[in-house]
Amino acid sequence: MNEKPKIAIFKFTGCAGCQLEFLHLEEIFLDILELFDISYWVMVKRDNDETGWDISLVEGGISTPEEIEEIKQIRMKTKFLVAFGDCAIGGCIPSIRNWTPQLDAESQVYRDTSVIQSTKVFGIGEYVKVDAILKGCPAHRDTIVELLKSALLEIRPRLRQHPVCVECKFRDNACLITSKKMACMGPVTSAGCGAICPSLGRECEGCFGPMSNPNTSALASIFKDLGFNEKDIKRKFRKYAGMSPEFRKEAGH
Ligand code: SF4
Ligand code: SF4
Ligand code: SF4
């Protein structure tokens, strides 16, 4: 590319943690500004250019009719659209409400629901074509850097597909399932975090979403053998990626 690639960063239904993760690239942030034109980012800029972008990073799931229209507009003006974090990929924690009847969920939050128009929470891929996904809650800084580097080289980003267990073994951890009978989601969860939680003695909660082709029924069966009931097991699979095709069955769809 002769000119700096134009980047946009958008927020839908999420907590802004993925955008903060981008800001946390502090030691290389000035380099990023040298190499890219961040032309749209409402969280950090007053003047934003809405004419079109080479890369759009979209944080958050889609949860209202207005957001459905907005994501379609963004897609039309974007060459390479990225689902930035688990909410944009599959709804993530906000999608937990999808298991509650819509009006019940709305009335738990709003006194007057007559002015509320919400939909079930889905990832952006439910409505538009997505070119890459950056997994994690929040998306991990290493994957953001990988995406930016590959954009400069004009190649596809290389993003991990193997499970957390691989990283856990690289760190020489004793397995929490076999040694402590803990319900660890590592065998079905995508790597990328460096197995932070098992390395600190905590089970993986699945915050990087499903790995490629996970055997979820085998893990659910192991959890059952460990003594977890059906409700607990469903909660495990619902927490971060219950709407994903990979986790939907064990999440109770
Ligand atoms: S993926 Fe996690 S950190 Fe990112 S917006 Fe959603 S809830 Fe926040
Ligand atoms: S502790 Fe969890 S992540 Fe580590 S090997 Fe066991 S199941 Fe996998
Ligand atoms: S170990 Fe699991 S829950 Fe912990 S950060 Fe990694 S993917 Fe997320």
PDB file of C-alpha atoms and ligand atoms in Angstrom:
ATOM      1  CA  MET A   1       0.000   0.000   0.000  1.00  0.00           C
ATOM      2  CA  ASN A   2       1.335   3.446  -0.866  1.00  0.00           C
ATOM      3  CA  GLU A   3      -0.788   5.399   1.575  1.00  0.00           C
ATOM      4  CA  LYS A   4      -1.283   4.583   5.230  1.00  0.00           C
ATOM      5  CA  PRO A   5      -4.078   2.024   5.642  1.00  0.00           C
ATOM      6  CA  LYS A   6      -7.181   3.648   7.073  1.00  0.00           C
ATOM      7  CA  ILE A   7      -8.483   2.037  10.234  1.00  0.00           C
ATOM      8  CA  ALA A   8     -11.831   2.443  11.978  1.00  0.00           C
ATOM      9  CA  ILE A   9     -12.780   1.146  15.418  1.00  0.00           C
ATOM     10  CA  PHE A  10     -16.455   0.761  16.287  1.00  0.00           C
ATOM     11  CA  LYS A  11     -18.353  -0.217  19.413  1.00  0.00           C
ATOM     12  CA  PHE A  12     -21.670  -2.032  19.669  1.00  0.00           C
ATOM     13  CA  THR A  13     -22.963  -4.094  22.627  1.00  0.00           C
ATOM     14  CA  GLY A  14     -19.935  -4.783  24.803  1.00  0.00           C
ATOM     15  CA  CYS A  15     -17.946  -3.265  27.628  1.00  0.00           C
ATOM     16  CA  ALA A  16     -15.241  -1.315  25.700  1.00  0.00           C
ATOM     17  CA  GLY A  17     -12.568  -3.627  27.115  1.00  0.00           C
ATOM     18  CA  CYS A  18     -11.367  -4.621  23.654  1.00  0.00           C
ATOM     19  CA  GLN A  19     -10.882  -0.966  22.684  1.00  0.00           C
ATOM     20  CA  LEU A  20      -8.949  -0.458  25.915  1.00  0.00           C
ATOM     21  CA  GLU A  21      -6.755  -3.401  24.987  1.00  0.00           C
ATOM     22  CA  PHE A  22      -5.863  -1.561  21.760  1.00  0.00           C
ATOM     23  CA  LEU A  23      -5.011   1.551  23.802  1.00  0.00           C
ATOM     24  CA  HIS A  24      -2.860  -0.612  26.067  1.00  0.00           C
ATOM     25  CA  LEU A  25      -0.441  -1.167  23.191  1.00  0.00           C
ATOM     26  CA  GLU A  26       1.299   1.798  24.777  1.00  0.00           C
ATOM     27  CA  GLU A  27       4.914   1.034  23.906  1.00  0.00           C
ATOM     28  CA  ILE A  28       4.134   0.704  20.182  1.00  0.00           C
ATOM     29  CA  PHE A  29       1.184   3.071  19.949  1.00  0.00           C
ATOM     30  CA  LEU A  30       3.199   5.922  18.388  1.00  0.00           C
ATOM     31  CA  ASP A  31       4.582   3.462  15.815  1.00  0.00           C
ATOM     32  CA  ILE A  32       1.026   2.426  14.995  1.00  0.00           C
ATOM     33  CA  LEU A  33       0.106   6.073  14.403  1.00  0.00           C
ATOM     34  CA  GLU A  34       3.125   6.414  12.079  1.00  0.00           C
ATOM     35  CA  LEU A  35       2.050   3.413  10.024  1.00  0.00           C
ATOM     36  CA  PHE A  36      -1.762   3.672  10.068  1.00  0.00           C
ATOM     37  CA  ASP A  37      -4.346   6.393   9.743  1.00  0.00           C
ATOM     38  CA  ILE A  38      -6.835   5.746  12.554  1.00  0.00           C
ATOM     39  CA  SER A  39      -9.516   7.773  10.865  1.00  0.00           C
ATOM     40  CA  TYR A  40     -12.533   6.737  12.955  1.00  0.00           C
ATOM     41  CA  TRP A  41     -12.497   5.977  16.687  1.00  0.00           C
ATOM     42  CA  VAL A  42     -15.175   7.795  18.670  1.00  0.00           C
ATOM     43  CA  MET A  43     -13.745   6.677  22.026  1.00  0.00           C
ATOM     44  CA  VAL A  44     -10.512   8.620  21.494  1.00  0.00           C
ATOM     45  CA  LYS A  45     -11.109  11.222  18.720  1.00  0.00           C
ATOM     46  CA  ARG A  46     -13.360  14.211  18.281  1.00  0.00           C
ATOM     47  CA  ASP A  47     -13.107  14.386  14.466  1.00  0.00           C
ATOM     48  CA  ASN A  48     -13.961  11.160  12.690  1.00  0.00           C
ATOM     49  CA  ASP A  49     -13.927  10.387   8.975  1.00  0.00           C
ATOM     50  CA  GLU A  50     -16.875   8.265   7.867  1.00  0.00           C
ATOM     51  CA  THR A  51     -16.048   7.962   4.173  1.00  0.00           C
ATOM     52  CA  GLY A  52     -14.664   4.404   4.239  1.00  0.00           C
ATOM     53  CA  TRP A  53     -11.852   2.293   5.642  1.00  0.00           C
ATOM     54  CA  ASP A  54      -9.311  -0.369   4.706  1.00  0.00           C
ATOM     55  CA  ILE A  55      -9.784  -2.153   8.041  1.00  0.00           C
ATOM     56  CA  SER A  56     -12.653  -1.869  10.508  1.00  0.00           C
ATOM     57  CA  LEU A  57     -12.359  -3.399  13.957  1.00  0.00           C
ATOM     58  CA  VAL A  58     -15.814  -3.902  15.375  1.00  0.00           C
ATOM     59  CA  GLU A  59     -16.216  -4.442  19.110  1.00  0.00           C
ATOM     60  CA  GLY A  60     -19.479  -5.672  20.588  1.00  0.00           C
ATOM     61  CA  GLY A  61     -22.403  -7.811  19.575  1.00  0.00           C
ATOM     62  CA  ILE A  62     -25.540  -6.687  17.751  1.00  0.00           C
ATOM     63  CA  SER A  63     -28.578  -6.237  19.984  1.00  0.00           C
ATOM     64  CA  THR A  64     -30.975  -3.706  18.454  1.00  0.00           C
ATOM     65  CA  PRO A  65     -32.606  -3.169  15.026  1.00  0.00           C
ATOM     66  CA  GLU A  66     -30.551   0.061  14.676  1.00  0.00           C
ATOM     67  CA  GLU A  67     -27.322  -1.838  15.215  1.00  0.00           C
ATOM     68  CA  ILE A  68     -28.280  -4.312  12.475  1.00  0.00           C
ATOM     69  CA  GLU A  69     -28.547  -1.427  10.014  1.00  0.00           C
ATOM     70  CA  GLU A  70     -25.344   0.218  11.288  1.00  0.00           C
ATOM     71  CA  ILE A  71     -23.217  -2.925  10.900  1.00  0.00           C
ATOM     72  CA  LYS A  72     -24.503  -3.333   7.344  1.00  0.00           C
ATOM     73  CA  GLN A  73     -23.464   0.255   6.569  1.00  0.00           C
ATOM     74  CA  ILE A  74     -20.017  -0.335   8.071  1.00  0.00           C
ATOM     75  CA  ARG A  75     -19.598  -3.487   5.989  1.00  0.00           C
ATOM     76  CA  MET A  76     -20.415  -1.568   2.804  1.00  0.00           C
ATOM     77  CA  LYS A  77     -17.703   1.009   3.564  1.00  0.00           C
ATOM     78  CA  THR A  78     -15.016  -1.459   4.723  1.00  0.00           C
ATOM     79  CA  LYS A  79     -12.533  -3.553   2.748  1.00  0.00           C
ATOM     80  CA  PHE A  80     -11.477  -5.881   5.609  1.00  0.00           C
ATOM     81  CA  LEU A  81     -13.933  -6.322   8.491  1.00  0.00           C
ATOM     82  CA  VAL A  82     -12.696  -7.706  11.799  1.00  0.00           C
ATOM     83  CA  ALA A  83     -14.822  -9.055  14.655  1.00  0.00           C
ATOM     84  CA  PHE A  84     -12.837  -7.528  17.504  1.00  0.00           C
ATOM     85  CA  GLY A  85     -13.251  -9.725  20.594  1.00  0.00           C
ATOM     86  CA  ASP A  86     -15.767 -12.319  21.730  1.00  0.00           C
ATOM     87  CA  CYS A  87     -18.814 -10.012  21.823  1.00  0.00           C
ATOM     88  CA  ALA A  88     -18.405  -9.219  18.131  1.00  0.00           C
ATOM     89  CA  ILE A  89     -17.683 -12.864  17.319  1.00  0.00           C
ATOM     90  CA  GLY A  90     -20.615 -14.503  19.085  1.00  0.00           C
ATOM     91  CA  GLY A  91     -22.274 -12.172  21.599  1.00  0.00           C
ATOM     92  CA  CYS A  92     -20.119 -13.197  24.591  1.00  0.00           C
ATOM     93  CA  ILE A  93     -21.340 -12.242  28.089  1.00  0.00           C
ATOM     94  CA  PRO A  94     -24.177  -9.943  26.882  1.00  0.00           C
ATOM     95  CA  SER A  95     -25.632 -12.957  25.039  1.00  0.00           C
ATOM     96  CA  ILE A  96     -26.356 -14.674  28.377  1.00  0.00           C
ATOM     97  CA  ARG A  97     -29.621 -12.744  28.270  1.00  0.00           C
ATOM     98  CA  ASN A  98     -30.666 -14.751  25.197  1.00  0.00           C
ATOM     99  CA  TRP A  99     -31.753 -17.556  27.535  1.00  0.00           C
ATOM    100  CA  THR A 100     -34.272 -15.273  29.260  1.00  0.00           C
ATOM    101  CA  PRO A 101     -37.534 -14.339  27.498  1.00  0.00           C
ATOM    102  CA  GLN A 102     -36.993 -10.976  25.806  1.00  0.00           C
ATOM    103  CA  LEU A 103     -39.629  -8.995  27.758  1.00  0.00           C
ATOM    104  CA  ASP A 104     -38.444 -10.446  31.089  1.00  0.00           C
ATOM    105  CA  ALA A 105     -34.851  -9.400  30.332  1.00  0.00           C
ATOM    106  CA  GLU A 106     -35.938  -5.885  29.313  1.00  0.00           C
ATOM    107  CA  SER A 107     -38.176  -5.404  32.360  1.00  0.00           C
ATOM    108  CA  GLN A 108     -35.355  -6.434  34.708  1.00  0.00           C
ATOM    109  CA  VAL A 109     -33.391  -3.397  33.483  1.00  0.00           C
ATOM    110  CA  TYR A 110     -35.914  -0.775  32.316  1.00  0.00           C
ATOM    111  CA  ARG A 111     -38.972   0.515  34.178  1.00  0.00           C
ATOM    112  CA  ASP A 112     -40.719   1.487  30.918  1.00  0.00           C
ATOM    113  CA  THR A 113     -40.090  -1.187  28.287  1.00  0.00           C
ATOM    114  CA  SER A 114     -42.415   0.419  25.734  1.00  0.00           C
ATOM    115  CA  VAL A 115     -39.529   2.528  24.378  1.00  0.00           C
ATOM    116  CA  ILE A 116     -37.039  -0.363  24.259  1.00  0.00           C
ATOM    117  CA  GLN A 117     -36.420  -2.232  21.059  1.00  0.00           C
ATOM    118  CA  SER A 118     -33.903  -4.985  21.604  1.00  0.00           C
ATOM    119  CA  THR A 119     -33.165  -8.190  19.731  1.00  0.00           C
ATOM    120  CA  LYS A 120     -31.331 -11.306  20.846  1.00  0.00           C
ATOM    121  CA  VAL A 121     -27.594 -10.653  21.018  1.00  0.00           C
ATOM    122  CA  PHE A 122     -25.556 -12.110  18.156  1.00  0.00           C
ATOM    123  CA  GLY A 123     -22.081 -11.630  16.779  1.00  0.00           C
ATOM    124  CA  ILE A 124     -21.724  -9.387  13.742  1.00  0.00           C
ATOM    125  CA  GLY A 125     -21.286 -12.445  11.498  1.00  0.00           C
ATOM    126  CA  GLU A 126     -25.001 -13.133  11.898  1.00  0.00           C
ATOM    127  CA  TYR A 127     -25.678 -10.107   9.657  1.00  0.00           C
ATOM    128  CA  VAL A 128     -22.559  -9.390   7.548  1.00  0.00           C
ATOM    129  CA  LYS A 129     -19.518 -11.152   6.100  1.00  0.00           C
ATOM    130  CA  VAL A 130     -16.553 -11.105   8.487  1.00  0.00           C
ATOM    131  CA  ASP A 131     -12.966 -11.338   7.202  1.00  0.00           C
ATOM    132  CA  ALA A 132     -11.114 -12.133  10.455  1.00  0.00           C
ATOM    133  CA  ILE A 133     -11.846 -12.672  14.135  1.00  0.00           C
ATOM    134  CA  LEU A 134      -9.715 -11.621  17.085  1.00  0.00           C
ATOM    135  CA  LYS A 135     -10.636 -13.943  19.927  1.00  0.00           C
ATOM    136  CA  GLY A 136     -10.699 -13.191  23.624  1.00  0.00           C
ATOM    137  CA  CYS A 137     -12.536 -11.188  26.247  1.00  0.00           C
ATOM    138  CA  PRO A 138     -10.840  -8.857  25.708  1.00  0.00           C
ATOM    139  CA  ALA A 139      -9.158  -9.635  22.391  1.00  0.00           C
ATOM    140  CA  HIS A 140      -5.518 -10.303  23.193  1.00  0.00           C
ATOM    141  CA  ARG A 141      -2.980  -7.583  22.350  1.00  0.00           C
ATOM    142  CA  ASP A 142      -0.762 -10.096  20.493  1.00  0.00           C
ATOM    143  CA  THR A 143      -3.571 -10.826  18.053  1.00  0.00           C
ATOM    144  CA  ILE A 144      -4.141  -7.096  17.489  1.00  0.00           C
ATOM    145  CA  VAL A 145      -0.445  -6.703  16.637  1.00  0.00           C
ATOM    146  CA  GLU A 146      -0.579  -9.775  14.365  1.00  0.00           C
ATOM    147  CA  LEU A 147      -3.537  -8.260  12.538  1.00  0.00           C
ATOM    148  CA  LEU A 148      -1.812  -4.896  12.061  1.00  0.00           C
ATOM    149  CA  LYS A 149       1.431  -6.493  10.864  1.00  0.00           C
ATOM    150  CA  SER A 150      -0.354  -8.715   8.373  1.00  0.00           C
ATOM    151  CA  ALA A 151      -2.281  -5.701   7.079  1.00  0.00           C
ATOM    152  CA  LEU A 152       1.013  -3.951   6.304  1.00  0.00           C
ATOM    153  CA  LEU A 153       2.364  -7.074   4.590  1.00  0.00           C
ATOM    154  CA  GLU A 154      -0.973  -7.597   2.821  1.00  0.00           C
ATOM    155  CA  ILE A 155      -1.252 -11.197   4.011  1.00  0.00           C
ATOM    156  CA  ARG A 156      -3.884 -12.947   6.120  1.00  0.00           C
ATOM    157  CA  PRO A 157      -3.230 -12.839   9.887  1.00  0.00           C
ATOM    158  CA  ARG A 158      -2.061 -16.108  11.453  1.00  0.00           C
ATOM    159  CA  LEU A 159      -4.359 -16.678  14.420  1.00  0.00           C
ATOM    160  CA  ARG A 160      -4.341 -19.673  16.762  1.00  0.00           C
ATOM    161  CA  GLN A 161      -6.845 -22.532  16.460  1.00  0.00           C
ATOM    162  CA  HIS A 162      -5.472 -25.048  18.984  1.00  0.00           C
ATOM    163  CA  PRO A 163      -6.780 -25.381  22.586  1.00  0.00           C
ATOM    164  CA  VAL A 164      -5.598 -23.721  25.799  1.00  0.00           C
ATOM    165  CA  CYS A 165      -4.383 -27.175  26.922  1.00  0.00           C
ATOM    166  CA  VAL A 166      -1.460 -26.916  24.464  1.00  0.00           C
ATOM    167  CA  GLU A 167      -0.261 -23.680  26.055  1.00  0.00           C
ATOM    168  CA  CYS A 168      -0.936 -25.157  29.500  1.00  0.00           C
ATOM    169  CA  LYS A 169       1.354 -28.116  28.703  1.00  0.00           C
ATOM    170  CA  PHE A 170       4.056 -25.760  27.379  1.00  0.00           C
ATOM    171  CA  ARG A 171       3.978 -24.167  30.844  1.00  0.00           C
ATOM    172  CA  ASP A 172       4.404 -27.567  32.487  1.00  0.00           C
ATOM    173  CA  ASN A 173       1.231 -27.251  34.567  1.00  0.00           C
ATOM    174  CA  ALA A 174      -0.386 -30.229  36.256  1.00  0.00           C
ATOM    175  CA  CYS A 175      -3.835 -30.645  34.708  1.00  0.00           C
ATOM    176  CA  LEU A 176      -6.559 -29.230  36.972  1.00  0.00           C
ATOM    177  CA  ILE A 177      -9.145 -31.705  35.690  1.00  0.00           C
ATOM    178  CA  THR A 178      -7.113 -34.784  36.527  1.00  0.00           C
ATOM    179  CA  SER A 179      -5.242 -33.498  39.595  1.00  0.00           C
ATOM    180  CA  LYS A 180      -7.946 -31.353  41.274  1.00  0.00           C
ATOM    181  CA  LYS A 181     -11.224 -32.437  39.638  1.00  0.00           C
ATOM    182  CA  MET A 182     -11.885 -28.840  38.503  1.00  0.00           C
ATOM    183  CA  ALA A 183     -14.171 -28.094  35.548  1.00  0.00           C
ATOM    184  CA  CYS A 184     -11.609 -26.566  33.207  1.00  0.00           C
ATOM    185  CA  MET A 185     -12.772 -25.428  29.758  1.00  0.00           C
ATOM    186  CA  GLY A 186      -9.229 -25.556  28.360  1.00  0.00           C
ATOM    187  CA  PRO A 187      -9.765 -28.630  26.130  1.00  0.00           C
ATOM    188  CA  VAL A 188     -12.429 -26.848  24.022  1.00  0.00           C
ATOM    189  CA  THR A 189     -11.208 -23.237  24.285  1.00  0.00           C
ATOM    190  CA  SER A 190      -9.031 -21.465  21.773  1.00  0.00           C
ATOM    191  CA  ALA A 191      -5.447 -20.755  22.803  1.00  0.00           C
ATOM    192  CA  GLY A 192      -3.944 -17.284  22.768  1.00  0.00           C
ATOM    193  CA  CYS A 193      -3.818 -16.200  26.410  1.00  0.00           C
ATOM    194  CA  GLY A 194      -0.825 -18.347  27.359  1.00  0.00           C
ATOM    195  CA  ALA A 195      -3.004 -20.466  29.690  1.00  0.00           C
ATOM    196  CA  ILE A 196      -3.058 -17.681  32.275  1.00  0.00           C
ATOM    197  CA  CYS A 197      -5.773 -19.111  34.522  1.00  0.00           C
ATOM    198  CA  PRO A 198      -4.585 -22.742  34.864  1.00  0.00           C
ATOM    199  CA  SER A 199      -1.076 -21.414  35.469  1.00  0.00           C
ATOM    200  CA  LEU A 200      -2.495 -19.583  38.501  1.00  0.00           C
ATOM    201  CA  GLY A 201      -4.460 -22.596  39.728  1.00  0.00           C
ATOM    202  CA  ARG A 202      -7.798 -21.401  38.300  1.00  0.00           C
ATOM    203  CA  GLU A 203      -9.795 -23.356  35.755  1.00  0.00           C
ATOM    204  CA  CYS A 204     -10.166 -21.885  32.270  1.00  0.00           C
ATOM    205  CA  GLU A 205     -13.609 -20.274  31.923  1.00  0.00           C
ATOM    206  CA  GLY A 206     -13.501 -20.297  28.133  1.00  0.00           C
ATOM    207  CA  CYS A 207     -13.025 -16.584  27.492  1.00  0.00           C
ATOM    208  CA  PHE A 208     -11.255 -17.094  24.157  1.00  0.00           C
ATOM    209  CA  GLY A 209     -14.278 -18.932  22.776  1.00  0.00           C
ATOM    210  CA  PRO A 210     -14.267 -22.253  20.960  1.00  0.00           C
ATOM    211  CA  MET A 211     -11.141 -23.731  19.423  1.00  0.00           C
ATOM    212  CA  SER A 212     -11.356 -25.270  15.968  1.00  0.00           C
ATOM    213  CA  ASN A 213     -13.620 -28.355  15.960  1.00  0.00           C
ATOM    214  CA  PRO A 214     -13.866 -28.904  19.755  1.00  0.00           C
ATOM    215  CA  ASN A 215     -15.182 -32.144  21.242  1.00  0.00           C
ATOM    216  CA  THR A 216     -17.678 -30.467  23.573  1.00  0.00           C
ATOM    217  CA  SER A 217     -19.786 -33.539  24.328  1.00  0.00           C
ATOM    218  CA  ALA A 218     -16.698 -35.417  25.616  1.00  0.00           C
ATOM    219  CA  LEU A 219     -15.823 -32.533  27.940  1.00  0.00           C
ATOM    220  CA  ALA A 220     -19.430 -32.207  29.157  1.00  0.00           C
ATOM    221  CA  SER A 221     -19.379 -35.909  29.941  1.00  0.00           C
ATOM    222  CA  ILE A 222     -16.125 -35.520  31.919  1.00  0.00           C
ATOM    223  CA  PHE A 223     -17.678 -32.624  33.894  1.00  0.00           C
ATOM    224  CA  LYS A 224     -20.669 -34.869  34.670  1.00  0.00           C
ATOM    225  CA  ASP A 225     -18.345 -37.629  35.891  1.00  0.00           C
ATOM    226  CA  LEU A 226     -16.641 -35.043  38.135  1.00  0.00           C
ATOM    227  CA  GLY A 227     -20.019 -34.434  39.794  1.00  0.00           C
ATOM    228  CA  PHE A 228     -21.207 -31.240  38.088  1.00  0.00           C
ATOM    229  CA  ASN A 229     -24.952 -31.093  37.402  1.00  0.00           C
ATOM    230  CA  GLU A 230     -26.596 -30.294  34.083  1.00  0.00           C
ATOM    231  CA  LYS A 231     -27.296 -26.655  35.044  1.00  0.00           C
ATOM    232  CA  ASP A 232     -23.654 -26.012  36.000  1.00  0.00           C
ATOM    233  CA  ILE A 233     -22.418 -27.563  32.755  1.00  0.00           C
ATOM    234  CA  LYS A 234     -24.801 -25.459  30.643  1.00  0.00           C
ATOM    235  CA  ARG A 235     -23.630 -22.319  32.472  1.00  0.00           C
ATOM    236  CA  LYS A 236     -20.020 -23.173  31.605  1.00  0.00           C
ATOM    237  CA  PHE A 237     -20.784 -23.371  27.893  1.00  0.00           C
ATOM    238  CA  ARG A 238     -23.113 -20.341  27.902  1.00  0.00           C
ATOM    239  CA  LYS A 239     -20.785 -17.922  29.661  1.00  0.00           C
ATOM    240  CA  TYR A 240     -18.627 -16.639  26.798  1.00  0.00           C
ATOM    241  CA  ALA A 241     -19.749 -18.378  23.628  1.00  0.00           C
ATOM    242  CA  GLY A 242     -23.153 -19.956  24.194  1.00  0.00           C
ATOM    243  CA  MET A 243     -24.410 -18.702  20.823  1.00  0.00           C
ATOM    244  CA  SER A 244     -21.465 -20.129  18.873  1.00  0.00           C
ATOM    245  CA  PRO A 245     -22.242 -23.138  16.658  1.00  0.00           C
ATOM    246  CA  GLU A 246     -19.545 -25.110  18.512  1.00  0.00           C
ATOM    247  CA  PHE A 247     -20.978 -24.564  22.030  1.00  0.00           C
ATOM    248  CA  ARG A 248     -24.708 -24.247  21.292  1.00  0.00           C
ATOM    249  CA  LYS A 249     -25.611 -27.892  21.958  1.00  0.00           C
ATOM    250  CA  GLU A 250     -23.928 -28.099  25.377  1.00  0.00           C
ATOM    251  CA  ALA A 251     -25.224 -24.594  26.198  1.00  0.00           C
ATOM    252  CA  GLY A 252     -28.746 -25.954  25.910  1.00  0.00           C
ATOM    253  CA  HIS A 253     -30.062 -24.857  22.511  1.00  0.00           C
TER     254      HIS A 253
HETATM  255  S1  SF4 B   1     -15.237  -9.230  24.343  1.00  0.00           S
HETATM  256 FE1  SF4 B   1     -15.113  -8.901  26.572  1.00  0.00          FE
HETATM  257  S2  SF4 B   1     -13.728  -7.149  26.809  1.00  0.00           S
HETATM  258 FE2  SF4 B   1     -14.425  -7.164  24.652  1.00  0.00          FE
HETATM  259  S3  SF4 B   1     -16.230  -5.823  24.643  1.00  0.00           S
HETATM  260 FE3  SF4 B   1     -16.962  -7.921  24.961  1.00  0.00          FE
HETATM  261  S4  SF4 B   1     -17.125  -8.117  27.199  1.00  0.00           S
HETATM  262 FE4  SF4 B   1     -15.813  -6.344  26.790  1.00  0.00          FE
HETATM  263  S1  SF4 B   2      -5.614 -27.566  33.429  1.00  0.00           S
HETATM  264 FE1  SF4 B   2      -7.141 -27.107  31.882  1.00  0.00          FE
HETATM  265  S2  SF4 B   2      -6.014 -26.132  30.240  1.00  0.00           S
HETATM  266 FE2  SF4 B   2      -4.511 -27.184  31.524  1.00  0.00          FE
HETATM  267  S3  SF4 B   2      -4.286 -29.197  30.557  1.00  0.00           S
HETATM  268 FE3  SF4 B   2      -5.864 -29.402  32.131  1.00  0.00          FE
HETATM  269  S4  SF4 B   2      -7.778 -29.094  31.036  1.00  0.00           S
HETATM  270 FE4  SF4 B   2      -6.143 -28.296  29.744  1.00  0.00          FE
HETATM  271  S1  SF4 B   3      -7.224 -19.557  30.590  1.00  0.00           S
HETATM  272 FE1  SF4 B   3      -9.244 -19.548  29.657  1.00  0.00          FE
HETATM  273  S2  SF4 B   3     -10.462 -18.113  30.886  1.00  0.00           S
HETATM  274 FE2  SF4 B   3      -8.290 -17.776  31.378  1.00  0.00          FE
HETATM  275  S3  SF4 B   3      -7.660 -16.105  30.014  1.00  0.00           S
HETATM  276 FE3  SF4 B   3      -7.178 -18.052  28.984  1.00  0.00          FE
HETATM  277  S4  SF4 B   3      -8.962 -18.520  27.699  1.00  0.00           S
HETATM  278 FE4  SF4 B   3      -9.574 -16.965  29.187  1.00  0.00          FE
END
